[in-house]
PDB file of C-alpha atoms and ligand atoms in Angstrom:
ATOM      1  CA  MET A   1      36.081 -17.281  72.585  1.00 46.00           C
ATOM      2  CA  THR A   2      33.018 -16.574  70.501  1.00 66.00           C
ATOM      3  CA  GLY A   3      32.303 -12.912  70.327  1.00 93.00           C
ATOM      4  CA  LYS A   4      29.007 -11.055  70.285  1.00 97.00           C
ATOM      5  CA  VAL A   5      29.071 -10.219  66.591  1.00 98.00           C
ATOM      6  CA  TRP A   6      29.919 -13.677  65.410  1.00 98.00           C
ATOM      7  CA  LYS A   7      27.127 -15.033  67.644  1.00 98.00           C
ATOM      8  CA  TYR A   8      24.787 -12.432  66.046  1.00 98.00           C
ATOM      9  CA  ILE A   9      25.757 -13.574  62.542  1.00 98.00           C
ATOM     10  CA  THR A  10      25.542 -17.268  63.216  1.00 98.00           C
ATOM     11  CA  GLU A  11      22.170 -16.956  64.876  1.00 98.00           C
ATOM     12  CA  LYS A  12      20.851 -14.902  61.980  1.00 98.00           C
ATOM     13  CA  LEU A  13      22.105 -17.342  59.412  1.00 98.00           C
ATOM     14  CA  GLU A  14      20.503 -20.194  61.400  1.00 98.00           C
ATOM     15  CA  SER A  15      17.099 -18.578  61.636  1.00 98.00           C
ATOM     16  CA  GLU A  16      16.972 -16.673  58.354  1.00 98.00           C
ATOM     17  CA  GLY A  17      19.305 -18.703  56.041  1.00 98.00           C
ATOM     18  CA  ALA A  18      21.037 -15.641  54.542  1.00 98.00           C
ATOM     19  CA  CYS A  19      22.308 -12.167  55.483  1.00 99.00           C
ATOM     20  CA  HIS A  20      22.709  -8.845  53.697  1.00 98.00           C
ATOM     21  CA  PHE A  21      25.707  -6.749  54.659  1.00 98.00           C
ATOM     22  CA  SER A  22      26.256  -3.175  53.528  1.00 98.00           C
ATOM     23  CA  LEU A  23      29.753  -1.910  52.746  1.00 98.00           C
ATOM     24  CA  LEU A  24      30.622   1.656  53.615  1.00 96.00           C
ATOM     25  CA  ASP A  25      33.814   3.281  52.340  1.00 92.00           C
ATOM     26  CA  PRO A  26      34.361   6.436  54.413  1.00 91.00           C
ATOM     27  CA  ASP A  27      36.875   7.886  52.031  1.00 87.00           C
ATOM     28  CA  PRO A  28      37.044  11.727  52.406  1.00 85.00           C
ATOM     29  CA  LEU A  29      38.181  12.223  48.785  1.00 86.00           C
ATOM     30  CA  SER A  30      34.886  10.917  47.473  1.00 87.00           C
ATOM     31  CA  THR A  31      32.323  11.362  50.294  1.00 91.00           C
ATOM     32  CA  THR A  32      31.597  12.943  53.758  1.00 92.00           C
ATOM     33  CA  ILE A  33      31.038  11.336  57.084  1.00 92.00           C
ATOM     34  CA  GLU A  34      27.585  12.759  57.112  1.00 95.00           C
ATOM     35  CA  ASN A  35      26.778  11.167  53.805  1.00 96.00           C
ATOM     36  CA  VAL A  36      28.094   7.765  54.923  1.00 96.00           C
ATOM     37  CA  VAL A  37      26.110   7.970  58.142  1.00 97.00           C
ATOM     38  CA  GLU A  38      22.965   8.719  56.124  1.00 98.00           C
ATOM     39  CA  ILE A  39      23.584   5.637  53.905  1.00 98.00           C
ATOM     40  CA  ALA A  40      24.247   3.577  57.073  1.00 98.00           C
ATOM     41  CA  THR A  41      20.919   4.611  58.638  1.00 98.00           C
ATOM     42  CA  LEU A  42      19.042   3.968  55.395  1.00 98.00           C
ATOM     43  CA  ALA A  43      20.661   0.586  55.037  1.00 98.00           C
ATOM     44  CA  GLU A  44      19.635  -0.363  58.575  1.00 98.00           C
ATOM     45  CA  LYS A  45      16.112   0.853  57.901  1.00 98.00           C
ATOM     46  CA  ALA A  46      15.900  -1.282  54.765  1.00 98.00           C
ATOM     47  CA  GLY A  47      16.812  -4.383  56.785  1.00 98.00           C
ATOM     48  CA  SER A  48      20.480  -4.852  56.103  1.00 98.00           C
ATOM     49  CA  ASP A  49      21.935  -7.058  58.845  1.00 98.00           C
ATOM     50  CA  ALA A  50      25.306  -5.449  59.401  1.00 98.00           C
ATOM     51  CA  LEU A  51      27.678  -2.697  58.216  1.00 98.00           C
ATOM     52  CA  MET A  52      31.188  -3.413  56.982  1.00 98.00           C
ATOM     53  CA  ILE A  53      33.482  -0.359  57.036  1.00 96.00           C
ATOM     54  CA  GLY A  54      36.634  -0.174  54.984  1.00 92.00           C
ATOM     55  CA  GLY A  55      38.222   0.146  51.551  1.00 79.00           C
ATOM     56  CA  SER A  56      41.334  -0.562  49.599  1.00 74.00           C
ATOM     57  CA  THR A  57      42.359   3.103  49.280  1.00 71.00           C
ATOM     58  CA  LEU A  58      41.568   4.592  52.609  1.00 68.00           C
ATOM     59  CA  PHE A  59      42.506   8.216  52.974  1.00 67.00           C
ATOM     60  CA  GLY A  60      42.759   9.499  56.497  1.00 67.00           C
ATOM     61  CA  VAL A  61      41.769   8.000  59.833  1.00 71.00           C
ATOM     62  CA  ILE A  62      38.606   6.004  60.027  1.00 87.00           C
ATOM     63  CA  ASP A  63      38.016   6.210  63.818  1.00 90.00           C
ATOM     64  CA  ASP A  64      35.710   9.252  63.521  1.00 91.00           C
ATOM     65  CA  ALA A  65      33.609   7.696  60.776  1.00 92.00           C
ATOM     66  CA  VAL A  66      33.263   4.355  62.597  1.00 95.00           C
ATOM     67  CA  GLU A  67      32.297   6.125  65.756  1.00 95.00           C
ATOM     68  CA  LYS A  68      29.618   8.284  64.182  1.00 95.00           C
ATOM     69  CA  ILE A  69      28.242   5.352  62.152  1.00 96.00           C
ATOM     70  CA  GLY A  70      28.162   3.185  65.310  1.00 97.00           C
ATOM     71  CA  ALA A  71      26.283   5.912  67.165  1.00 97.00           C
ATOM     72  CA  ALA A  72      23.633   6.194  64.415  1.00 98.00           C
ATOM     73  CA  VAL A  73      22.708   2.514  64.095  1.00 98.00           C
ATOM     74  CA  ASP A  74      21.939  -0.575  66.146  1.00 98.00           C
ATOM     75  CA  ILE A  75      23.200  -3.227  63.720  1.00 98.00           C
ATOM     76  CA  PRO A  76      26.852  -4.270  64.128  1.00 98.00           C
ATOM     77  CA  THR A  77      29.709  -2.346  62.633  1.00 98.00           C
ATOM     78  CA  ILE A  78      32.424  -4.666  61.321  1.00 98.00           C
ATOM     79  CA  LEU A  79      35.823  -3.429  60.015  1.00 96.00           C
ATOM     80  CA  PHE A  80      36.766  -4.585  56.527  1.00 96.00           C
ATOM     81  CA  PRO A  81      40.394  -3.462  56.432  1.00 95.00           C
ATOM     82  CA  GLY A  82      42.438  -3.241  53.322  1.00 91.00           C
ATOM     83  CA  ASN A  83      45.632  -2.590  55.431  1.00 91.00           C
ATOM     84  CA  VAL A  84      46.854  -1.675  58.938  1.00 92.00           C
ATOM     85  CA  SER A  85      45.270   1.731  58.500  1.00 86.00           C
ATOM     86  CA  GLY A  86      41.790   0.179  58.576  1.00 90.00           C
ATOM     87  CA  VAL A  87      41.956  -0.778  62.239  1.00 91.00           C
ATOM     88  CA  SER A  88      39.736   1.086  64.682  1.00 92.00           C
ATOM     89  CA  GLU A  89      38.826   0.488  68.272  1.00 92.00           C
ATOM     90  CA  GLN A  90      35.384   2.033  67.627  1.00 93.00           C
ATOM     91  CA  ALA A  91      34.028  -0.941  65.751  1.00 96.00           C
ATOM     92  CA  ASP A  92      31.997  -3.834  67.189  1.00 97.00           C
ATOM     93  CA  ALA A  93      34.183  -6.303  65.431  1.00 97.00           C
ATOM     94  CA  MET A  94      36.583  -6.777  62.509  1.00 97.00           C
ATOM     95  CA  PHE A  95      37.087  -9.265  59.748  1.00 98.00           C
ATOM     96  CA  PHE A  96      40.636 -10.432  60.351  1.00 98.00           C
ATOM     97  CA  MET A  97      41.313 -11.144  56.718  1.00 98.00           C
ATOM     98  CA  THR A  98      44.046 -12.930  54.733  1.00 98.00           C
ATOM     99  CA  LEU A  99      44.146 -12.379  50.994  1.00 98.00           C
ATOM    100  CA  LEU A 100      45.073 -15.969  50.220  1.00 98.00           C
ATOM    101  CA  ASN A 101      45.585 -15.543  46.504  1.00 98.00           C
ATOM    102  CA  SER A 102      47.872 -12.542  46.871  1.00 98.00           C
ATOM    103  CA  THR A 103      51.346 -13.024  45.417  1.00 98.00           C
ATOM    104  CA  ASN A 104      52.748 -10.793  48.143  1.00 98.00           C
ATOM    105  CA  PRO A 105      53.175 -12.273  51.669  1.00 98.00           C
ATOM    106  CA  TYR A 106      52.465  -8.798  53.177  1.00 98.00           C
ATOM    107  CA  TYR A 107      48.777  -9.239  52.268  1.00 98.00           C
ATOM    108  CA  ILE A 108      48.685 -12.814  53.499  1.00 98.00           C
ATOM    109  CA  ILE A 109      50.324 -12.397  56.871  1.00 98.00           C
ATOM    110  CA  GLY A 110      52.551  -9.254  57.057  1.00 98.00           C
ATOM    111  CA  ALA A 111      49.905  -6.599  57.579  1.00 97.00           C
ATOM    112  CA  GLN A 112      47.996  -8.856  59.966  1.00 98.00           C
ATOM    113  CA  ALA A 113      51.133  -9.415  62.133  1.00 98.00           C
ATOM    114  CA  LEU A 114      51.766  -5.683  62.255  1.00 97.00           C
ATOM    115  CA  ALA A 115      48.206  -4.951  63.286  1.00 96.00           C
ATOM    116  CA  ALA A 116      47.875  -7.877  65.753  1.00 97.00           C
ATOM    117  CA  PRO A 117      49.296  -6.263  68.897  1.00 96.00           C
ATOM    118  CA  LYS A 118      46.945  -3.228  68.647  1.00 94.00           C
ATOM    119  CA  ILE A 119      43.969  -5.534  67.947  1.00 96.00           C
ATOM    120  CA  LYS A 120      44.809  -7.847  70.899  1.00 96.00           C
ATOM    121  CA  MET A 121      45.457  -5.058  73.299  1.00 95.00           C
ATOM    122  CA  ALA A 122      42.306  -3.213  72.286  1.00 94.00           C
ATOM    123  CA  GLY A 123      40.329  -6.348  72.654  1.00 95.00           C
ATOM    124  CA  ILE A 124      38.539  -5.885  69.356  1.00 96.00           C
ATOM    125  CA  GLU A 125      36.388  -8.941  68.347  1.00 98.00           C
ATOM    126  CA  THR A 126      37.915 -10.604  65.340  1.00 98.00           C
ATOM    127  CA  ILE A 127      36.361 -12.946  62.794  1.00 98.00           C
ATOM    128  CA  ALA A 128      38.924 -14.863  60.851  1.00 98.00           C
ATOM    129  CA  MET A 129      38.163 -14.664  57.152  1.00 98.00           C
ATOM    130  CA  ALA A 130      39.779 -15.988  54.019  1.00 98.00           C
ATOM    131  CA  TYR A 131      39.584 -13.377  51.337  1.00 98.00           C
ATOM    132  CA  LEU A 132      39.679 -14.787  47.774  1.00 98.00           C
ATOM    133  CA  MET A 133      39.970 -12.429  44.837  1.00 98.00           C
ATOM    134  CA  ILE A 134      37.931 -13.364  41.752  1.00 98.00           C
ATOM    135  CA  SER A 135      38.466 -11.684  38.334  1.00 97.00           C
ATOM    136  CA  PRO A 136      38.186  -8.759  37.705  1.00 97.00           C
ATOM    137  CA  GLY A 137      39.141  -7.931  41.383  1.00 96.00           C
ATOM    138  CA  LYS A 138      39.282  -4.186  40.561  1.00 96.00           C
ATOM    139  CA  THR A 139      41.144  -1.969  42.986  1.00 94.00           C
ATOM    140  CA  ALA A 140      41.333  -4.547  45.753  1.00 94.00           C
ATOM    141  CA  ALA A 141      43.145  -7.010  43.479  1.00 96.00           C
ATOM    142  CA  TRP A 142      45.554  -4.367  42.320  1.00 96.00           C
ATOM    143  CA  VAL A 143      46.358  -3.077  45.812  1.00 95.00           C
ATOM    144  CA  GLY A 144      46.622  -6.569  47.203  1.00 96.00           C
ATOM    145  CA  ASP A 145      48.955  -7.921  44.545  1.00 98.00           C
ATOM    146  CA  ALA A 146      46.457 -10.658  43.880  1.00 98.00           C
ATOM    147  CA  LYS A 147      46.365 -13.214  41.094  1.00 98.00           C
ATOM    148  CA  PRO A 148      42.490 -13.248  40.764  1.00 98.00           C
ATOM    149  CA  PHE A 149      40.886 -16.528  39.969  1.00 98.00           C
ATOM    150  CA  PRO A 150      39.488 -16.694  36.455  1.00 98.00           C
ATOM    151  CA  ARG A 151      35.641 -16.670  36.534  1.00 97.00           C
ATOM    152  CA  ASP A 152      35.330 -19.966  34.775  1.00 97.00           C
ATOM    153  CA  LYS A 153      37.685 -21.843  37.073  1.00 98.00           C
ATOM    154  CA  PRO A 154      35.675 -22.540  40.184  1.00 98.00           C
ATOM    155  CA  LYS A 155      37.873 -25.444  41.374  1.00 98.00           C
ATOM    156  CA  LEU A 156      40.690 -22.974  42.140  1.00 98.00           C
ATOM    157  CA  PRO A 157      38.790 -20.980  44.766  1.00 98.00           C
ATOM    158  CA  ALA A 158      37.212 -24.206  45.928  1.00 98.00           C
ATOM    159  CA  MET A 159      40.619 -25.597  46.862  1.00 98.00           C
ATOM    160  CA  TYR A 160      41.598 -22.426  48.667  1.00 98.00           C
ATOM    161  CA  ALA A 161      38.322 -22.324  50.532  1.00 98.00           C
ATOM    162  CA  MET A 162      38.770 -25.883  51.746  1.00 98.00           C
ATOM    163  CA  ALA A 163      42.246 -25.005  52.906  1.00 98.00           C
ATOM    164  CA  ALA A 164      40.854 -21.960  54.729  1.00 98.00           C
ATOM    165  CA  GLU A 165      38.292 -24.159  56.467  1.00 98.00           C
ATOM    166  CA  LEU A 166      41.031 -26.564  57.513  1.00 98.00           C
ATOM    167  CA  PHE A 167      43.030 -23.570  58.936  1.00 98.00           C
ATOM    168  CA  GLY A 168      40.076 -22.940  61.186  1.00 98.00           C
ATOM    169  CA  MET A 169      38.779 -19.743  59.511  1.00 98.00           C
ATOM    170  CA  LYS A 170      35.234 -18.788  60.166  1.00 98.00           C
ATOM    171  CA  LEU A 171      34.274 -17.336  56.764  1.00 98.00           C
ATOM    172  CA  VAL A 172      35.244 -17.488  53.074  1.00 98.00           C
ATOM    173  CA  TYR A 173      34.780 -14.321  51.117  1.00 98.00           C
ATOM    174  CA  LEU A 174      34.596 -14.484  47.288  1.00 98.00           C
ATOM    175  CA  GLU A 175      35.437 -11.011  46.137  1.00 98.00           C
ATOM    176  CA  ALA A 176      34.994  -9.796  42.507  1.00 98.00           C
ATOM    177  CA  GLY A 177      36.072  -6.272  43.452  1.00 97.00           C
ATOM    178  CA  SER A 178      33.962  -3.222  44.254  1.00 96.00           C
ATOM    179  CA  GLY A 179      32.202  -1.967  41.178  1.00 95.00           C
ATOM    180  CA  ALA A 180      32.870  -5.218  39.220  1.00 97.00           C
ATOM    181  CA  GLU A 181      30.967  -5.598  35.987  1.00 93.00           C
ATOM    182  CA  GLY A 182      29.147  -8.818  35.276  1.00 89.00           C
ATOM    183  CA  GLY A 183      26.635  -9.143  38.132  1.00 92.00           C
ATOM    184  CA  GLY A 184      28.956 -10.264  40.900  1.00 96.00           C
ATOM    185  CA  VAL A 185      30.741 -13.575  41.362  1.00 98.00           C
ATOM    186  CA  PRO A 186      29.268 -16.185  38.952  1.00 98.00           C
ATOM    187  CA  PRO A 187      26.646 -18.449  40.684  1.00 98.00           C
ATOM    188  CA  THR A 188      28.390 -21.543  39.298  1.00 98.00           C
ATOM    189  CA  MET A 189      31.542 -20.566  41.169  1.00 98.00           C
ATOM    190  CA  ILE A 190      29.554 -19.774  44.396  1.00 98.00           C
ATOM    191  CA  ALA A 191      27.914 -23.166  44.077  1.00 98.00           C
ATOM    192  CA  ALA A 192      31.149 -25.010  43.506  1.00 98.00           C
ATOM    193  CA  VAL A 193      32.848 -23.380  46.472  1.00 98.00           C
ATOM    194  CA  SER A 194      29.912 -23.536  49.000  1.00 98.00           C
ATOM    195  CA  LYS A 195      29.465 -27.245  48.152  1.00 98.00           C
ATOM    196  CA  VAL A 196      32.906 -28.175  49.495  1.00 98.00           C
ATOM    197  CA  ILE A 197      32.956 -26.189  52.725  1.00 98.00           C
ATOM    198  CA  ASP A 198      30.895 -26.239  55.916  1.00 98.00           C
ATOM    199  CA  ILE A 199      31.683 -22.638  56.947  1.00 98.00           C
ATOM    200  CA  PRO A 200      29.568 -19.768  55.597  1.00 98.00           C
ATOM    201  CA  LEU A 201      30.476 -18.217  52.285  1.00 98.00           C
ATOM    202  CA  ILE A 202      30.274 -14.451  51.816  1.00 98.00           C
ATOM    203  CA  THR A 203      30.443 -12.711  48.506  1.00 98.00           C
ATOM    204  CA  GLY A 204      30.577  -9.156  47.087  1.00 98.00           C
ATOM    205  CA  GLY A 205      31.633  -7.071  44.125  1.00 98.00           C
ATOM    206  CA  GLY A 206      29.129  -6.072  41.462  1.00 98.00           C
ATOM    207  CA  PHE A 207      25.820  -7.324  43.058  1.00 98.00           C
ATOM    208  CA  ASN A 208      23.757  -4.341  42.008  1.00 97.00           C
ATOM    209  CA  ASP A 209      20.151  -5.746  41.892  1.00 97.00           C
ATOM    210  CA  ALA A 210      17.814  -8.214  43.462  1.00 98.00           C
ATOM    211  CA  LYS A 211      18.221 -10.780  40.713  1.00 98.00           C
ATOM    212  CA  SER A 212      22.057 -11.188  41.166  1.00 98.00           C
ATOM    213  CA  VAL A 213      21.746 -11.172  44.985  1.00 98.00           C
ATOM    214  CA  VAL A 214      19.065 -13.877  44.925  1.00 98.00           C
ATOM    215  CA  SER A 215      21.127 -15.909  42.468  1.00 98.00           C
ATOM    216  CA  ALA A 216      24.065 -15.816  44.809  1.00 98.00           C
ATOM    217  CA  VAL A 217      21.980 -17.035  47.760  1.00 98.00           C
ATOM    218  CA  ASP A 218      20.306 -19.727  45.611  1.00 98.00           C
ATOM    219  CA  ALA A 219      23.833 -20.880  44.607  1.00 98.00           C
ATOM    220  CA  GLY A 220      24.904 -21.203  48.246  1.00 98.00           C
ATOM    221  CA  ALA A 221      26.100 -17.760  49.529  1.00 98.00           C
ATOM    222  CA  SER A 222      25.210 -17.164  53.094  1.00 98.00           C
ATOM    223  CA  ILE A 223      26.020 -13.470  53.046  1.00 99.00           C
ATOM    224  CA  VAL A 224      25.834 -11.057  50.159  1.00 98.00           C
ATOM    225  CA  VAL A 225      27.610  -7.613  50.372  1.00 98.00           C
ATOM    226  CA  GLN A 226      26.507  -4.501  48.592  1.00 98.00           C
ATOM    227  CA  GLY A 227      28.587  -1.278  48.491  1.00 98.00           C
ATOM    228  CA  THR A 228      28.386   0.557  45.167  1.00 97.00           C
ATOM    229  CA  TYR A 229      24.647  -0.074  44.825  1.00 97.00           C
ATOM    230  CA  LEU A 230      24.114   1.763  48.114  1.00 97.00           C
ATOM    231  CA  GLU A 231      26.412   4.640  47.302  1.00 96.00           C
ATOM    232  CA  LYS A 232      24.578   5.197  44.012  1.00 96.00           C
ATOM    233  CA  ASN A 233      21.015   4.518  44.875  1.00 97.00           C
ATOM    234  CA  VAL A 234      19.969   4.305  48.478  1.00 97.00           C
ATOM    235  CA  GLN A 235      19.411   8.011  49.022  1.00 97.00           C
ATOM    236  CA  ARG A 236      17.436   8.364  45.795  1.00 96.00           C
ATOM    237  CA  ASP A 237      14.422   6.494  47.109  1.00 97.00           C
ATOM    238  CA  ASN A 238      15.114   6.448  50.881  1.00 97.00           C
ATOM    239  CA  GLY A 239      16.134   2.780  50.734  1.00 98.00           C
ATOM    240  CA  ALA A 240      12.828   1.600  49.236  1.00 98.00           C
ATOM    241  CA  GLU A 241      14.471  -0.482  46.527  1.00 98.00           C
ATOM    242  CA  LEU A 242      17.089  -1.807  48.914  1.00 98.00           C
ATOM    243  CA  ALA A 243      14.301  -2.984  51.247  1.00 98.00           C
ATOM    244  CA  LEU A 244      12.994  -5.019  48.326  1.00 98.00           C
ATOM    245  CA  ILE A 245      16.418  -6.455  47.647  1.00 98.00           C
ATOM    246  CA  VAL A 246      16.813  -7.450  51.255  1.00 98.00           C
ATOM    247  CA  LYS A 247      13.279  -8.936  51.263  1.00 98.00           C
ATOM    248  CA  ALA A 248      14.165 -11.021  48.140  1.00 98.00           C
ATOM    249  CA  LEU A 249      17.426 -12.169  49.805  1.00 98.00           C
ATOM    250  CA  LYS A 250      15.546 -13.222  52.937  1.00 98.00           C
ATOM    251  CA  GLU A 251      12.952 -15.132  50.903  1.00 98.00           C
ATOM    252  CA  ALA A 252      15.804 -16.992  49.123  1.00 98.00           C
ATOM    253  CA  GLY A 253      17.467 -17.679  52.490  1.00 98.00           C
ATOM    254  CA  ALA A 254      14.279 -18.944  54.128  1.00 98.00           C
ATOM    255  CA  LYS A 255      14.308 -21.830  51.620  1.00 97.00           C
ATOM    256  CA  ARG A 256      17.455 -23.009  53.259  1.00 92.00           C
ATOM    257  CA  VAL A 257      16.336 -22.907  56.905  1.00 94.00           C
TER     258      VAL A 257
HETATM  259  C1  1GP B 301      33.705  -4.771  47.717  1.00 95.33           C
HETATM  260  O1  1GP B 301      32.503  -6.762  47.712  1.00 95.33           O
HETATM  261  C2  1GP B 301      32.432  -5.418  48.089  1.00 95.33           C
HETATM  262  O2  1GP B 301      34.684  -5.178  48.611  1.00 95.33           O
HETATM  263  C3  1GP B 301      31.195  -4.659  47.500  1.00 95.33           C
HETATM  264  O3  1GP B 301      31.333  -4.517  46.114  1.00 95.33           O
HETATM  265  O4  1GP B 301      30.828  -2.154  45.801  1.00 95.33           O
HETATM  266  O5  1GP B 301      30.509  -3.698  43.875  1.00 95.33           O
HETATM  267  O6  1GP B 301      28.952  -3.686  45.829  1.00 95.33           O
HETATM  268  P1  1GP B 301      30.361  -3.457  45.401  1.00 95.33           P
END
């Protein structure tokens, strides 16, 4: 059954060509819930289309953060779990992810199986997503026992993305890792992967300015995720620069409608 959030995403992609998602990591060791809620409201004000909530090294329970973020915004809250600890009934939906280039079956199917009963019983909307780790991969690659694809080998994620589509997954995520250097996943890789699949491609990890975000969309990404940029900048100017980044993304997306 198609859920509300998936419908929202597909309708947005159809009418606007591309979406901007904001990643929030409510980790009490490095931030407060109040701070994350403020970033969330500024992201929404700047035009970001949805909030992803999660992280690889989640300390504590995220229910409270998801509930408070959800109460403060109208855009969807989507869980982006790094493990079973990232599941919350408070979110509008969750990316049901499999780290396909992990070397450890736990991150491909083990954690998902352990979380499945709770997710089914709670009736959380799930969006099946192939998660592909691109070098450097950062913390997520280390935690997920991944063998990140080299940045100059686009055929490797292209094959995995095709397999994901054949498995019936709804999205393919090319992840360079939060805080990745080098301006995100290379546009050549995004182009090579998006060309061989008919499902939307989402990418994140190191997209810190309008130029890299627009390059990703021009190369074929449907959704670009920013996390670190928001944490570092969005409160500085009340989201003014983020609004320009989102505007540039939408202009690039409009060319594809
Ligand atoms: C990480 O792709 C996301 O999972 C976002 O990365 O924090 O570098 O924006 P950044």
